[in-house]
PDB file of C-alpha atoms and ligand atoms in Angstrom:
ATOM      1  CA  MET A  11       7.797   3.237  20.465  1.00  0.00           C
ATOM      2  CA  ILE A  12      10.651   2.715  18.046  1.00  0.00           C
ATOM      3  CA  SER A  13       9.406   5.019  15.361  1.00  0.00           C
ATOM      4  CA  GLU A  14       6.584   7.248  14.293  1.00  0.00           C
ATOM      5  CA  GLY A  15       5.764   7.995  10.670  1.00  0.00           C
ATOM      6  CA  LYS A  16       3.138  10.226   9.096  1.00  0.00           C
ATOM      7  CA  THR A  17       0.296   7.736   9.504  1.00  0.00           C
ATOM      8  CA  LYS A  18       1.589   4.997  11.826  1.00  0.00           C
ATOM      9  CA  LYS A  19       3.517   4.369  15.043  1.00  0.00           C
ATOM     10  CA  VAL A  20       5.569   1.202  15.427  1.00  0.00           C
ATOM     11  CA  GLU A  21       5.916  -0.423  18.861  1.00  0.00           C
ATOM     12  CA  ASP A  22       8.793  -2.917  19.142  1.00  0.00           C
ATOM     13  CA  LEU A  23       8.075  -6.231  20.923  1.00  0.00           C
ATOM     14  CA  GLY A  24      11.308  -8.034  19.944  1.00  0.00           C
ATOM     15  CA  SER A  25      10.567 -10.375  17.055  1.00  0.00           C
ATOM     16  CA  GLU A  26       7.140  -8.780  16.560  1.00  0.00           C
ATOM     17  CA  VAL A  27       5.781  -5.244  16.344  1.00  0.00           C
ATOM     18  CA  ILE A  28       2.456  -3.554  17.026  1.00  0.00           C
ATOM     19  CA  LEU A  29       1.522  -1.063  14.294  1.00  0.00           C
ATOM     20  CA  HIS A  30      -0.739   1.744  15.538  1.00  0.00           C
ATOM     21  CA  PHE A  31      -2.665   3.325  12.663  1.00  0.00           C
ATOM     22  CA  LYS A  32      -3.198   7.037  13.272  1.00  0.00           C
ATOM     23  CA  ASP A  33      -6.106   9.193  12.062  1.00  0.00           C
ATOM     24  CA  ASP A  34      -3.702  11.389  10.076  1.00  0.00           C
ATOM     25  CA  ILE A  35      -3.942  11.712   6.301  1.00  0.00           C
ATOM     26  CA  THR A  36      -1.257  13.416   4.223  1.00  0.00           C
ATOM     27  CA  ALA A  37      -0.542  14.185   0.578  1.00  0.00           C
ATOM     28  CA  GLY A  38       2.140  15.915  -1.473  1.00  0.00           C
ATOM     29  CA  ASP A  39       5.051  14.449   0.529  1.00  0.00           C
ATOM     30  CA  GLY A  40       3.472  15.699   3.774  1.00  0.00           C
ATOM     31  CA  ALA A  41       2.674  19.227   2.482  1.00  0.00           C
ATOM     32  CA  LYS A  42      -1.052  18.619   2.988  1.00  0.00           C
ATOM     33  CA  HIS A  43      -2.104  17.156   6.348  1.00  0.00           C
ATOM     34  CA  ASP A  44      -5.385  16.542   8.181  1.00  0.00           C
ATOM     35  CA  VAL A  45      -6.773  14.352  10.946  1.00  0.00           C
ATOM     36  CA  LEU A  46      -9.922  12.378  10.114  1.00  0.00           C
ATOM     37  CA  GLU A  47     -11.604  10.650  13.012  1.00  0.00           C
ATOM     38  CA  LYS A  48     -11.842   6.832  12.523  1.00  0.00           C
ATOM     39  CA  LYS A  49      -9.393   6.754   9.605  1.00  0.00           C
ATOM     40  CA  GLY A  50      -6.884   4.674  11.600  1.00  0.00           C
ATOM     41  CA  THR A  51      -9.585   2.172  12.508  1.00  0.00           C
ATOM     42  CA  ILE A  52     -10.814   1.829   8.912  1.00  0.00           C
ATOM     43  CA  CYS A  53      -7.331   1.508   7.347  1.00  0.00           C
ATOM     44  CA  SER A  54      -6.025  -0.951   9.963  1.00  0.00           C
ATOM     45  CA  GLU A  55      -9.025  -3.238   9.494  1.00  0.00           C
ATOM     46  CA  ILE A  56      -8.802  -3.084   5.674  1.00  0.00           C
ATOM     47  CA  THR A  57      -5.042  -3.789   5.835  1.00  0.00           C
ATOM     48  CA  SER A  58      -5.619  -6.721   8.195  1.00  0.00           C
ATOM     49  CA  ARG A  59      -8.252  -8.341   6.026  1.00  0.00           C
ATOM     50  CA  LEU A  60      -6.387  -7.832   2.723  1.00  0.00           C
ATOM     51  CA  MET A  61      -3.115  -9.128   4.174  1.00  0.00           C
ATOM     52  CA  LYS A  62      -4.967 -12.156   5.590  1.00  0.00           C
ATOM     53  CA  TYR A  63      -6.360 -12.716   2.067  1.00  0.00           C
ATOM     54  CA  LEU A  64      -2.885 -12.470   0.539  1.00  0.00           C
ATOM     55  CA  ASN A  65      -1.405 -14.819   3.158  1.00  0.00           C
ATOM     56  CA  GLU A  66      -4.029 -17.393   2.141  1.00  0.00           C
ATOM     57  CA  LYS A  67      -3.041 -16.904  -1.523  1.00  0.00           C
ATOM     58  CA  GLY A  68       0.600 -17.692  -0.702  1.00  0.00           C
ATOM     59  CA  VAL A  69       1.945 -14.120  -0.586  1.00  0.00           C
ATOM     60  CA  HIS A  70       4.227 -13.703   2.418  1.00  0.00           C
ATOM     61  CA  THR A  71       2.969 -10.746   4.520  1.00  0.00           C
ATOM     62  CA  MET A  72       3.805  -9.351   7.948  1.00  0.00           C
ATOM     63  CA  PHE A  73       0.214  -9.805   9.194  1.00  0.00           C
ATOM     64  CA  LEU A  74      -0.339 -11.841  12.374  1.00  0.00           C
ATOM     65  CA  GLU A  75      -3.420 -10.427  14.131  1.00  0.00           C
ATOM     66  CA  TYR A  76      -5.866  -7.525  14.001  1.00  0.00           C
ATOM     67  CA  LEU A  77      -6.116  -5.748  17.353  1.00  0.00           C
ATOM     68  CA  PRO A  78      -9.282  -3.608  17.143  1.00  0.00           C
ATOM     69  CA  PRO A  79      -9.879  -0.807  16.788  1.00  0.00           C
ATOM     70  CA  ASN A  80      -6.666   0.462  15.140  1.00  0.00           C
ATOM     71  CA  LYS A  81      -3.688  -1.851  15.700  1.00  0.00           C
ATOM     72  CA  ILE A  82      -2.054  -4.797  13.952  1.00  0.00           C
ATOM     73  CA  ARG A  83       0.313  -7.336  15.480  1.00  0.00           C
ATOM     74  CA  ALA A  84       2.896  -8.106  12.819  1.00  0.00           C
ATOM     75  CA  LYS A  85       6.254  -9.759  12.155  1.00  0.00           C
ATOM     76  CA  LYS A  86       9.165  -7.403  12.708  1.00  0.00           C
ATOM     77  CA  LEU A  87      10.817  -6.629   9.372  1.00  0.00           C
ATOM     78  CA  LYS A  88      13.949  -4.814   8.338  1.00  0.00           C
ATOM     79  CA  MET A  89      12.159  -2.411   6.019  1.00  0.00           C
ATOM     80  CA  ILE A  90      13.656  -1.582   2.608  1.00  0.00           C
ATOM     81  CA  PRO A  91      13.253   2.203   1.989  1.00  0.00           C
ATOM     82  CA  LEU A  92      11.324   1.771  -1.256  1.00  0.00           C
ATOM     83  CA  GLU A  93       7.800   2.414  -2.453  1.00  0.00           C
ATOM     84  CA  VAL A  94       6.986  -0.429  -4.805  1.00  0.00           C
ATOM     85  CA  ILE A  95       4.244   0.649  -7.191  1.00  0.00           C
ATOM     86  CA  VAL A  96       2.223  -1.873  -9.195  1.00  0.00           C
ATOM     87  CA  ARG A  97       0.179  -0.419 -12.052  1.00  0.00           C
ATOM     88  CA  PHE A  98      -2.542  -1.984 -14.190  1.00  0.00           C
ATOM     89  CA  LYS A  99      -3.902   1.303 -15.571  1.00  0.00           C
ATOM     90  CA  LYS A 100      -2.319   4.682 -16.308  1.00  0.00           C
ATOM     91  CA  ALA A 101      -2.776   7.388 -13.653  1.00  0.00           C
ATOM     92  CA  GLY A 102      -0.973   9.876 -11.419  1.00  0.00           C
ATOM     93  CA  SER A 103       2.807  10.111 -11.695  1.00  0.00           C
ATOM     94  CA  PHE A 104       2.863   7.575 -14.546  1.00  0.00           C
ATOM     95  CA  ILE A 105       0.935  10.012 -16.772  1.00  0.00           C
ATOM     96  CA  ARG A 106       3.064  12.963 -15.578  1.00  0.00           C
ATOM     97  CA  ARG A 107       6.215  11.074 -16.649  1.00  0.00           C
ATOM     98  CA  TYR A 108       5.179   9.064 -19.669  1.00  0.00           C
ATOM     99  CA  GLY A 109       1.923  10.631 -20.926  1.00  0.00           C
ATOM    100  CA  GLY A 110      -1.321   8.868 -21.814  1.00  0.00           C
ATOM    101  CA  ASN A 111      -4.827   9.165 -20.390  1.00  0.00           C
ATOM    102  CA  GLU A 112      -6.163   8.337 -16.962  1.00  0.00           C
ATOM    103  CA  GLY A 113      -7.613   4.846 -16.796  1.00  0.00           C
ATOM    104  CA  GLU A 114      -5.922   3.495 -19.970  1.00  0.00           C
ATOM    105  CA  GLU A 115      -4.974  -0.142 -19.560  1.00  0.00           C
ATOM    106  CA  LEU A 116      -1.248  -0.990 -19.598  1.00  0.00           C
ATOM    107  CA  PRO A 117      -0.355  -3.948 -21.844  1.00  0.00           C
ATOM    108  CA  ALA A 118       1.074  -5.793 -18.822  1.00  0.00           C
ATOM    109  CA  PRO A 119       1.321  -5.135 -15.061  1.00  0.00           C
ATOM    110  CA  LEU A 120       4.136  -2.661 -14.389  1.00  0.00           C
ATOM    111  CA  VAL A 121       6.280  -2.566 -11.227  1.00  0.00           C
ATOM    112  CA  GLU A 122       8.173   0.652 -10.405  1.00  0.00           C
ATOM    113  CA  PHE A 123      10.544   1.375  -7.524  1.00  0.00           C
ATOM    114  CA  THR A 124      10.688   4.803  -5.916  1.00  0.00           C
ATOM    115  CA  TYR A 125      13.081   5.769  -3.138  1.00  0.00           C
ATOM    116  CA  LYS A 126      11.047   6.512   0.025  1.00  0.00           C
ATOM    117  CA  ASN A 127      12.306  10.015   0.743  1.00  0.00           C
ATOM    118  CA  ASP A 128       9.913  12.994   0.985  1.00  0.00           C
ATOM    119  CA  GLN A 129      12.724  15.581   0.705  1.00  0.00           C
ATOM    120  CA  LEU A 130      13.816  14.085  -2.632  1.00  0.00           C
ATOM    121  CA  HIS A 131      10.119  13.586  -3.639  1.00  0.00           C
ATOM    122  CA  ASP A 132      10.421   9.789  -3.872  1.00  0.00           C
ATOM    123  CA  PRO A 133      12.585   9.578  -7.036  1.00  0.00           C
ATOM    124  CA  LEU A 134      12.066   6.704  -9.460  1.00  0.00           C
ATOM    125  CA  MET A 135      14.806   4.063  -9.321  1.00  0.00           C
ATOM    126  CA  CYS A 136      15.798   1.126 -11.473  1.00  0.00           C
ATOM    127  CA  VAL A 137      17.436  -2.070 -10.199  1.00  0.00           C
ATOM    128  CA  GLU A 138      20.892  -0.595 -10.969  1.00  0.00           C
ATOM    129  CA  HIS A 139      20.213   2.305  -8.560  1.00  0.00           C
ATOM    130  CA  LEU A 140      19.213  -0.135  -5.839  1.00  0.00           C
ATOM    131  CA  GLU A 141      22.450  -2.079  -6.229  1.00  0.00           C
ATOM    132  CA  VAL A 142      24.864   0.837  -6.682  1.00  0.00           C
ATOM    133  CA  LEU A 143      23.332   2.875  -3.849  1.00  0.00           C
ATOM    134  CA  GLY A 144      23.330  -0.184  -1.566  1.00  0.00           C
ATOM    135  CA  ILE A 145      19.553  -0.159  -1.022  1.00  0.00           C
ATOM    136  CA  THR A 146      19.185  -3.837  -1.847  1.00  0.00           C
ATOM    137  CA  ASN A 147      20.745  -6.457  -4.125  1.00  0.00           C
ATOM    138  CA  ARG A 148      19.501  -7.651  -7.521  1.00  0.00           C
ATOM    139  CA  GLU A 149      18.226 -10.995  -6.227  1.00  0.00           C
ATOM    140  CA  ILE A 150      16.030  -9.317  -3.594  1.00  0.00           C
ATOM    141  CA  ALA A 151      14.902  -6.640  -6.075  1.00  0.00           C
ATOM    142  CA  LEU A 152      13.764  -9.333  -8.534  1.00  0.00           C
ATOM    143  CA  LYS A 153      11.976 -11.233  -5.758  1.00  0.00           C
ATOM    144  CA  ILE A 154      10.177  -8.012  -4.761  1.00  0.00           C
ATOM    145  CA  ILE A 155       9.029  -7.494  -8.371  1.00  0.00           C
ATOM    146  CA  GLU A 156       7.666 -11.058  -8.443  1.00  0.00           C
ATOM    147  CA  GLU A 157       5.867 -10.771  -5.079  1.00  0.00           C
ATOM    148  CA  ALA A 158       4.482  -7.290  -5.852  1.00  0.00           C
ATOM    149  CA  LYS A 159       2.972  -8.509  -9.146  1.00  0.00           C
ATOM    150  CA  LYS A 160       1.521 -11.590  -7.470  1.00  0.00           C
ATOM    151  CA  ALA A 161      -0.023  -9.530  -4.640  1.00  0.00           C
ATOM    152  CA  GLY A 162      -1.335  -6.926  -7.099  1.00  0.00           C
ATOM    153  CA  ILE A 163      -2.987  -9.531  -9.316  1.00  0.00           C
ATOM    154  CA  HIS A 164      -4.688 -11.243  -6.340  1.00  0.00           C
ATOM    155  CA  LEU A 165      -5.970  -7.891  -5.029  1.00  0.00           C
ATOM    156  CA  LYS A 166      -7.208  -6.876  -8.496  1.00  0.00           C
ATOM    157  CA  GLU A 167      -9.158 -10.148  -8.745  1.00  0.00           C
ATOM    158  CA  PHE A 168     -10.622  -9.646  -5.262  1.00  0.00           C
ATOM    159  CA  PHE A 169     -11.847  -6.109  -6.008  1.00  0.00           C
ATOM    160  CA  GLU A 170     -13.134  -7.121  -9.454  1.00  0.00           C
ATOM    161  CA  LYS A 171     -15.397  -9.691  -7.785  1.00  0.00           C
ATOM    162  CA  HIS A 172     -16.816  -6.831  -5.718  1.00  0.00           C
ATOM    163  CA  GLY A 173     -17.329  -4.483  -8.669  1.00  0.00           C
ATOM    164  CA  LEU A 174     -14.303  -2.193  -8.162  1.00  0.00           C
ATOM    165  CA  GLU A 175     -11.340  -1.629 -10.496  1.00  0.00           C
ATOM    166  CA  LEU A 176      -7.890  -1.636  -8.899  1.00  0.00           C
ATOM    167  CA  TRP A 177      -5.797   0.712 -11.048  1.00  0.00           C
ATOM    168  CA  ASP A 178      -2.557   0.832  -9.069  1.00  0.00           C
ATOM    169  CA  MET A 179      -1.123   0.466  -5.569  1.00  0.00           C
ATOM    170  CA  LYS A 180       1.944   1.093  -3.457  1.00  0.00           C
ATOM    171  CA  PHE A 181       3.580  -1.658  -1.414  1.00  0.00           C
ATOM    172  CA  GLU A 182       6.464  -1.591   1.032  1.00  0.00           C
ATOM    173  CA  PHE A 183       8.576  -4.681   1.614  1.00  0.00           C
ATOM    174  CA  GLY A 184      11.036  -5.749   4.275  1.00  0.00           C
ATOM    175  CA  ILE A 185      13.175  -8.740   5.181  1.00  0.00           C
ATOM    176  CA  ASP A 186      11.925 -11.008   7.978  1.00  0.00           C
ATOM    177  CA  GLU A 187      14.005 -12.822  10.594  1.00  0.00           C
ATOM    178  CA  ASN A 188      14.502 -15.759   8.174  1.00  0.00           C
ATOM    179  CA  GLY A 189      15.898 -13.494   5.460  1.00  0.00           C
ATOM    180  CA  GLN A 190      12.718 -13.766   3.368  1.00  0.00           C
ATOM    181  CA  VAL A 191      11.130 -10.894   1.427  1.00  0.00           C
ATOM    182  CA  CYS A 192       7.902  -9.987   3.252  1.00  0.00           C
ATOM    183  CA  LEU A 193       5.101  -7.515   2.484  1.00  0.00           C
ATOM    184  CA  GLY A 194       4.751  -4.913   5.232  1.00  0.00           C
ATOM    185  CA  ASP A 195       3.216  -1.483   5.891  1.00  0.00           C
ATOM    186  CA  GLU A 196      -0.365  -0.964   4.731  1.00  0.00           C
ATOM    187  CA  ILE A 197      -2.842  -1.914   2.008  1.00  0.00           C
ATOM    188  CA  SER A 198      -5.817   0.451   2.064  1.00  0.00           C
ATOM    189  CA  PRO A 199      -7.557   3.122  -0.036  1.00  0.00           C
ATOM    190  CA  ASP A 200      -4.691   5.366   1.139  1.00  0.00           C
ATOM    191  CA  THR A 201      -2.261   3.245  -0.890  1.00  0.00           C
ATOM    192  CA  MET A 202      -4.371   2.143  -3.893  1.00  0.00           C
ATOM    193  CA  ARG A 203      -6.437   3.662  -6.684  1.00  0.00           C
ATOM    194  CA  LEU A 204      -9.879   2.017  -6.644  1.00  0.00           C
ATOM    195  CA  ARG A 205     -12.461   3.115  -9.166  1.00  0.00           C
ATOM    196  CA  LYS A 206     -15.938   2.252 -10.433  1.00  0.00           C
ATOM    197  CA  SER A 207     -17.001   3.986 -13.673  1.00  0.00           C
ATOM    198  CA  GLY A 208     -15.535   7.365 -12.762  1.00  0.00           C
ATOM    199  CA  GLU A 209     -16.326   7.162  -9.039  1.00  0.00           C
ATOM    200  CA  ILE A 210     -13.259   7.449  -6.768  1.00  0.00           C
ATOM    201  CA  PHE A 211     -12.875   5.254  -3.670  1.00  0.00           C
ATOM    202  CA  ASP A 212      -9.312   6.207  -2.685  1.00  0.00           C
ATOM    203  CA  LYS A 213      -6.957   8.940  -1.457  1.00  0.00           C
ATOM    204  CA  ASP A 214      -7.290  10.914  -4.712  1.00  0.00           C
ATOM    205  CA  ILE A 215     -10.530  12.284  -3.112  1.00  0.00           C
ATOM    206  CA  TYR A 216      -8.285  13.949  -0.523  1.00  0.00           C
ATOM    207  CA  ARG A 217      -5.418  14.790  -2.908  1.00  0.00           C
ATOM    208  CA  ARG A 218      -7.839  16.603  -5.233  1.00  0.00           C
ATOM    209  CA  ASP A 219      -9.785  18.376  -2.427  1.00  0.00           C
ATOM    210  CA  LEU A 220     -13.005  16.533  -3.273  1.00  0.00           C
ATOM    211  CA  GLY A 221     -14.137  16.276   0.380  1.00  0.00           C
ATOM    212  CA  ASN A 222     -13.866  13.752   3.197  1.00  0.00           C
ATOM    213  CA  PRO A 223     -12.814  10.395   1.706  1.00  0.00           C
ATOM    214  CA  LEU A 224     -13.895   8.238   4.657  1.00  0.00           C
ATOM    215  CA  GLU A 225     -17.409   7.605   3.361  1.00  0.00           C
ATOM    216  CA  LYS A 226     -15.839   5.816   0.374  1.00  0.00           C
ATOM    217  CA  TYR A 227     -13.192   4.122   2.529  1.00  0.00           C
ATOM    218  CA  GLU A 228     -16.100   2.614   4.527  1.00  0.00           C
ATOM    219  CA  VAL A 229     -17.533   1.126   1.319  1.00  0.00           C
ATOM    220  CA  VAL A 230     -14.151  -0.552   0.719  1.00  0.00           C
ATOM    221  CA  LEU A 231     -14.093  -1.761   4.336  1.00  0.00           C
ATOM    222  CA  ASN A 232     -17.576  -3.281   3.991  1.00  0.00           C
ATOM    223  CA  LEU A 233     -16.569  -5.376   1.010  1.00  0.00           C
ATOM    224  CA  CYS A 234     -13.298  -6.423   2.694  1.00  0.00           C
ATOM    225  CA  GLN A 235     -15.382  -7.714   5.610  1.00  0.00           C
ATOM    226  CA  SER A 236     -16.181 -10.710   3.389  1.00  0.00           C
ATOM    227  CA  ILE A 237     -12.625 -11.840   4.284  1.00  0.00           C
ATOM    228  CA  SER A 238     -12.720 -13.505   7.703  1.00  0.00           C
ATOM    229  CA  LEU A 239     -10.127 -12.658  10.328  1.00  0.00           C
TER     230      LEU A 239
HETATM  231  P1  5GP B 314       1.453   7.693  -8.229  1.00  0.00           P
HETATM  232  O1  5GP B 314       2.910   7.357  -8.357  1.00  0.00           O
HETATM  233  O2  5GP B 314       0.722   7.581  -9.513  1.00  0.00           O
HETATM  234  O3  5GP B 314       1.233   8.987  -7.519  1.00  0.00           O
HETATM  235  O4  5GP B 314       0.836   6.584  -7.263  1.00  0.00           O
HETATM  236  C1  5GP B 314       0.698   5.240  -7.643  1.00  0.00           C
HETATM  237  C2  5GP B 314      -0.049   4.471  -6.542  1.00  0.00           C
HETATM  238  O5  5GP B 314       0.788   4.380  -5.387  1.00  0.00           O
HETATM  239  C3  5GP B 314      -1.326   5.160  -6.049  1.00  0.00           C
HETATM  240  O6  5GP B 314      -2.273   4.159  -5.725  1.00  0.00           O
HETATM  241  C4  5GP B 314      -0.907   5.910  -4.811  1.00  0.00           C
HETATM  242  O7  5GP B 314      -1.965   5.996  -3.879  1.00  0.00           O
HETATM  243  C5  5GP B 314       0.227   5.046  -4.290  1.00  0.00           C
HETATM  244  N1  5GP B 314       1.290   5.870  -3.708  1.00  0.00           N
HETATM  245  C6  5GP B 314       2.368   6.378  -4.330  1.00  0.00           C
HETATM  246  N2  5GP B 314       3.130   7.080  -3.480  1.00  0.00           N
HETATM  247  C7  5GP B 314       2.524   7.016  -2.289  1.00  0.00           C
HETATM  248  C8  5GP B 314       2.829   7.539  -1.002  1.00  0.00           C
HETATM  249  O8  5GP B 314       3.838   8.204  -0.767  1.00  0.00           O
HETATM  250  N3  5GP B 314       1.944   7.261  -0.013  1.00  0.00           N
HETATM  251  C9  5GP B 314       0.803   6.517  -0.226  1.00  0.00           C
HETATM  252  N4  5GP B 314      -0.024   6.287   0.807  1.00  0.00           N
HETATM  253  N5  5GP B 314       0.510   5.992  -1.419  1.00  0.00           N
HETATM  254  C10 5GP B 314       1.340   6.246  -2.446  1.00  0.00           C
END
């Protein structure tokens, strides 16, 4: 194992890695933590199918193979320590910072960078921060914005076809062995806000203490199973 995060372990195979999705769920920068049986299985399969979908749409992702029940074989990336948020509707930290009402449409898709650091509570960063602090250069930052928007729009269209609204999501990107920007990490109800006329299908169920979210995660998994692996 080369590393273990809050929800995943990464096993190094040289130019590839095996991501092990754990059953852990956390919120509030790790302040809240539980273990939900089968969560790793559900989120690894959803991630696999959505990354396969994005690969087919021309978005460059790490995904190579789903290894049931809870692992993914993926390209090894040099991860950039950023959370890249794409928003279509106002919610969460956007409303805390800029006001507005939950679910209000933004006039255009918005990409935000936050520095992946629980102790600092993931502070918001602009491209200047990324350059001056040596996190990444402007060219890569602009490429990430482009890829994040493209991935977000494809995912929004996918969920729309299945009757769910994708409000926002968090991506993590890295650089592959050819120096290309590549989408890594996870795409699941843990990392997105998915709604249907007031009903919540994502990690806000857990964040807001509204019960076990896995029943809703399974609904998301079922509709992702329309994507073949
Ligand atoms: P917000 O910044 O409004 O809290 O979150 C925006 C979107 O990014 C939401 O879909 C949320 O689930 C996701 N997101 C933001 N930060 C994190 C994080 O640290 N972990 C996970 N899993 N998702 C996050």
